Short mmCIF file of C-alpha atoms in Angstrom, two decimals:
data_model
loop_
_atom_site.label_atom_id
_atom_site.label_comp_id
_atom_site.label_asym_id
_atom_site.label_seq_id
_atom_site.Cartn_x
_atom_site.Cartn_y
_atom_site.Cartn_z
CA GLY A 87 -21.70 5.39 -30.59
CA GLU A 88 -22.48 9.08 -30.67
CA ASN A 89 -21.22 11.28 -33.51
CA VAL A 90 -21.32 15.07 -33.30
CA GLU A 91 -20.78 17.30 -36.32
CA GLN A 92 -20.12 21.01 -36.00
CA HIS A 93 -20.26 23.83 -38.53
CA PRO A 94 -18.71 26.10 -39.53
CA SER A 95 -15.12 25.29 -38.74
CA THR A 96 -14.18 28.99 -38.88
CA LEU A 97 -16.33 32.05 -38.47
CA SER A 98 -15.41 35.69 -38.76
CA VAL A 99 -17.82 38.40 -37.66
CA GLN A 100 -17.55 42.10 -37.02
CA GLU A 101 -17.81 43.37 -33.51
CA GLY A 102 -21.43 43.86 -32.57
CA ASP A 103 -22.77 41.30 -35.06
CA SER A 104 -24.24 37.94 -34.09
CA ALA A 105 -22.54 34.58 -34.45
CA VAL A 106 -24.28 31.22 -34.86
CA ILE A 107 -22.63 27.82 -34.56
CA LYS A 108 -24.57 24.66 -35.39
CA CYS A 109 -24.16 21.06 -34.30
CA THR A 110 -25.92 17.80 -35.13
CA TYR A 111 -25.80 14.58 -33.19
CA SER A 112 -26.62 11.01 -34.09
CA ASP A 113 -27.65 9.26 -30.86
CA SER A 114 -31.31 9.93 -30.07
CA ALA A 115 -30.59 8.90 -26.46
CA SER A 116 -28.34 11.89 -25.93
CA ASN A 117 -29.92 14.25 -23.43
CA TYR A 118 -27.25 16.72 -22.34
CA PHE A 119 -25.62 19.30 -24.62
CA PRO A 120 -22.91 21.62 -23.23
CA TRP A 121 -20.92 24.25 -25.09
CA TYR A 122 -17.27 24.97 -24.24
CA LYS A 123 -15.09 27.92 -25.07
CA GLN A 124 -11.36 27.37 -25.42
CA GLU A 125 -8.90 30.20 -25.75
CA LEU A 126 -5.49 29.50 -27.23
CA GLY A 127 -3.41 27.31 -24.93
CA LYS A 128 -6.05 27.25 -22.23
CA ARG A 129 -8.59 24.87 -20.79
CA PRO A 130 -12.07 24.38 -22.26
CA GLN A 131 -14.55 26.31 -20.16
CA LEU A 132 -18.25 25.58 -19.95
CA ILE A 133 -20.24 28.56 -21.13
CA ILE A 134 -23.77 27.17 -21.36
CA ASP A 135 -25.56 23.83 -21.43
CA ILE A 136 -29.02 22.52 -22.17
CA ARG A 137 -30.91 19.36 -21.40
CA SER A 138 -33.27 17.62 -23.78
CA ASN A 139 -36.41 18.65 -21.89
CA VAL A 140 -35.78 22.29 -22.78
CA GLY A 141 -35.89 23.89 -26.23
CA GLU A 142 -34.00 27.08 -25.51
CA LYS A 143 -31.83 28.57 -22.81
CA LYS A 144 -30.35 32.05 -22.58
CA ASP A 145 -27.63 33.61 -20.47
CA GLN A 146 -27.01 37.27 -21.24
CA ARG A 147 -25.53 37.43 -24.77
CA ILE A 148 -25.39 33.67 -25.18
CA ALA A 149 -28.29 31.38 -26.08
CA VAL A 150 -28.59 27.76 -27.07
CA THR A 151 -31.47 26.15 -28.94
CA LEU A 152 -32.22 22.46 -29.25
CA ASN A 153 -34.34 20.60 -31.78
CA LYS A 154 -34.65 17.00 -30.57
CA THR A 155 -36.66 15.89 -33.57
CA ALA A 156 -34.01 17.03 -36.01
CA LYS A 157 -31.17 16.22 -33.58
CA HIS A 158 -29.48 19.53 -33.84
CA PHE A 159 -28.56 22.32 -31.47
CA SER A 160 -27.09 25.75 -31.96
CA LEU A 161 -25.13 28.40 -30.10
CA HIS A 162 -26.06 32.02 -30.62
CA ILE A 163 -23.82 34.87 -29.50
CA THR A 164 -25.25 38.36 -29.87
CA GLU A 165 -23.44 41.69 -29.78
CA THR A 166 -20.08 39.97 -30.22
CA GLN A 167 -16.99 41.46 -28.64
CA PRO A 168 -13.28 40.85 -29.37
CA GLU A 169 -12.98 38.79 -26.19
CA ASP A 170 -15.48 36.34 -27.67
CA SER A 171 -12.74 35.26 -30.08
CA ALA A 172 -11.89 31.64 -29.28
CA VAL A 173 -12.61 28.09 -30.38
CA TYR A 174 -16.08 26.88 -29.42
CA PHE A 175 -16.91 23.20 -29.00
CA CYS A 176 -20.32 21.63 -28.80
CA ALA A 177 -20.74 18.25 -27.11
CA ALA A 178 -23.41 15.66 -26.41
CA SER A 179 -23.84 12.91 -23.90
CA ASN A 180 -26.35 10.47 -22.51
CA THR A 181 -26.07 11.07 -18.80
CA GLY A 182 -28.25 8.05 -18.13
CA THR A 183 -25.45 5.67 -19.00
CA ALA A 184 -21.86 6.67 -19.71
CA SER A 185 -20.79 10.10 -18.63
CA LYS A 186 -18.44 10.78 -21.51
CA LEU A 187 -18.97 13.78 -23.72
CA THR A 188 -18.65 13.43 -27.48
CA PHE A 189 -17.27 16.69 -28.83
CA GLY A 190 -17.67 18.39 -32.16
CA THR A 191 -14.55 19.39 -34.04
CA GLY A 192 -14.76 23.04 -32.97
CA THR A 193 -15.45 26.43 -34.52
CA ARG A 194 -12.78 29.09 -34.51
CA LEU A 195 -14.59 32.39 -33.98
CA GLN A 196 -12.81 35.60 -34.86
CA VAL A 197 -14.44 38.88 -33.88
CA THR A 198 -12.92 41.75 -35.81
CA LEU A 199 -13.05 45.44 -34.91
CA ASN B 238 -11.28 26.32 -4.88
CA ALA B 239 -8.16 25.50 -6.85
CA GLY B 240 -9.98 23.81 -9.66
CA VAL B 241 -8.73 20.77 -11.51
CA MET B 242 -4.96 20.59 -11.20
CA GLN B 243 -2.84 18.90 -13.82
CA ASN B 244 0.89 18.46 -13.92
CA PRO B 245 3.18 18.78 -15.56
CA ARG B 246 1.92 21.51 -17.97
CA HIS B 247 4.48 20.47 -20.55
CA LEU B 248 6.22 17.14 -20.92
CA VAL B 249 8.86 16.16 -23.44
CA ARG B 250 9.69 12.53 -23.93
CA ARG B 251 11.83 10.62 -26.43
CA ARG B 252 10.35 7.76 -28.36
CA GLY B 253 10.21 4.66 -26.23
CA GLN B 254 10.12 6.45 -22.89
CA GLU B 255 7.22 6.50 -20.46
CA ALA B 256 4.95 9.47 -19.80
CA ARG B 257 3.05 9.97 -16.56
CA LEU B 258 0.39 12.60 -16.40
CA ARG B 259 -1.24 13.56 -13.10
CA CYS B 260 -4.60 15.04 -12.30
CA SER B 261 -6.10 16.16 -9.03
CA PRO B 262 -9.85 16.74 -9.29
CA MET B 263 -11.69 19.69 -7.83
CA LYS B 264 -12.37 19.43 -4.14
CA GLY B 265 -15.42 17.30 -3.55
CA HIS B 266 -15.35 15.73 -7.03
CA SER B 267 -15.06 11.95 -7.21
CA HIS B 268 -15.41 11.48 -10.99
CA VAL B 269 -12.40 11.94 -13.27
CA TYR B 270 -12.26 11.90 -17.04
CA TRP B 271 -9.29 12.02 -19.44
CA TYR B 272 -9.54 13.53 -22.93
CA ARG B 273 -6.97 13.87 -25.66
CA GLN B 274 -6.81 16.80 -28.04
CA LEU B 275 -4.72 16.68 -31.20
CA PRO B 276 -3.73 20.03 -32.79
CA GLU B 277 -6.66 21.78 -34.46
CA GLU B 278 -9.06 19.04 -33.36
CA GLY B 279 -11.74 18.47 -30.77
CA LEU B 280 -11.39 16.57 -27.57
CA LYS B 281 -11.63 12.79 -27.70
CA PHE B 282 -12.82 10.84 -24.67
CA MET B 283 -10.33 8.33 -23.33
CA VAL B 284 -11.38 7.07 -19.93
CA TYR B 285 -13.76 7.74 -17.03
CA LEU B 286 -12.77 6.75 -13.50
CA GLN B 287 -14.07 6.90 -9.98
CA LYS B 288 -11.96 6.19 -6.94
CA GLU B 289 -10.26 2.82 -7.43
CA ASN B 290 -12.55 1.97 -10.35
CA ILE B 291 -12.37 2.32 -14.13
CA ILE B 292 -15.94 2.96 -15.21
CA ASP B 293 -15.51 3.40 -18.97
CA GLU B 294 -12.29 2.98 -20.90
CA SER B 295 -13.80 2.67 -24.35
CA GLY B 296 -11.67 5.53 -25.69
CA MET B 297 -8.34 4.20 -24.48
CA PRO B 298 -5.95 2.64 -27.01
CA LYS B 299 -5.70 -1.06 -26.33
CA GLU B 300 -1.94 -1.00 -25.80
CA ARG B 301 0.53 1.20 -23.95
CA PHE B 302 -2.11 3.39 -22.25
CA SER B 303 -3.41 2.89 -18.75
CA ALA B 304 -5.15 5.01 -16.14
CA GLU B 305 -5.80 4.81 -12.44
CA PHE B 306 -7.47 6.82 -9.73
CA PRO B 307 -6.27 5.42 -6.40
CA LYS B 308 -7.97 5.84 -3.09
CA GLU B 309 -5.34 8.41 -2.11
CA GLY B 310 -3.59 10.78 -4.48
CA PRO B 311 -4.17 12.03 -8.00
CA SER B 312 -5.39 10.21 -11.06
CA ILE B 313 -2.55 9.04 -13.30
CA LEU B 314 -2.60 8.59 -17.07
CA ARG B 315 0.37 6.47 -18.06
CA ILE B 316 1.67 6.05 -21.59
CA GLN B 317 4.37 3.45 -22.08
CA GLN B 318 6.86 3.38 -24.95
CA VAL B 319 5.62 6.70 -26.36
CA VAL B 320 5.57 7.30 -30.11
CA ARG B 321 5.38 10.58 -32.03
CA GLY B 322 1.66 10.07 -32.61
CA ASP B 323 1.10 10.36 -28.85
CA SER B 324 2.03 14.05 -29.03
CA ALA B 325 -1.10 15.92 -27.99
CA ALA B 326 -2.70 17.88 -25.20
CA TYR B 327 -4.18 15.64 -22.53
CA PHE B 328 -6.96 17.19 -20.53
CA CYS B 329 -8.37 15.92 -17.28
CA ALA B 330 -11.87 16.86 -16.16
CA SER B 331 -13.77 16.20 -12.97
CA SER B 332 -17.37 16.31 -11.85
CA ALA B 333 -19.29 15.77 -8.65
CA GLY B 334 -21.66 13.39 -10.40
CA THR B 335 -22.21 12.00 -13.87
CA GLY B 336 -21.61 15.17 -15.85
CA GLY B 337 -25.19 16.30 -16.24
CA LYS B 338 -26.65 19.72 -15.76
CA ASN B 339 -26.13 19.75 -12.06
CA SER B 340 -22.62 18.34 -12.19
CA PRO B 341 -20.90 19.66 -15.31
CA LEU B 342 -17.37 18.76 -16.27
CA HIS B 343 -14.61 21.13 -15.18
CA PHE B 344 -11.38 20.86 -17.12
CA GLY B 345 -7.82 21.28 -16.02
CA ASN B 346 -5.24 23.28 -17.98
CA GLY B 347 -3.97 20.17 -19.69
CA THR B 348 -0.59 18.52 -20.14
CA ARG B 349 1.03 19.11 -23.50
CA LEU B 350 3.02 16.04 -24.37
CA THR B 351 5.70 16.28 -27.05
CA VAL B 352 7.42 13.12 -28.21
CA THR B 353 10.71 13.72 -29.98
#
């Protein structure tokens, strides 16, 4: 089955700096890679996703890059703000078969003033 | 759109009791997924259901756990004879399709189960 590894487990940045979170996956058949943000005690919320036919996708301060050859993908947050503080999860799935997402173990991002 | 509705938000059970967790998908969504999240960990897939059908239950423990999504009413995750290790947050998610780009998963607020 799929295995997703995520690094770092914790990340502290100063407000205005950039944050990068990296994930690797094992199943070459995976073709869908969403990122979720989870604030304390709340639901995971989809913030951006990318499919395997695209190398990069951007939405305002958030961007995701995908390297299919190396089987890794990354989340980039620019101009970080205190409200970006949360736990971020990457995930992977093969939407051609099962629809389950395999999640990484999460990155706790702390944006300090 | 009320989103994915889960209840109860918090559930306390003694060891050996049964826990029933309910999930109503977003309006128009016919695919339901259950995930379990242990403290400080990621979400682990449990089961994927469509109306009256279990599509994938590869993440469900072999014993004590069952799930259903009847023709009418919410999806139910049932845990019999709960043990302390069942304490976790259980999240339900729904999608209009198979969870791809055009039908992403939307999560509910979760049910936090505590077994005493």
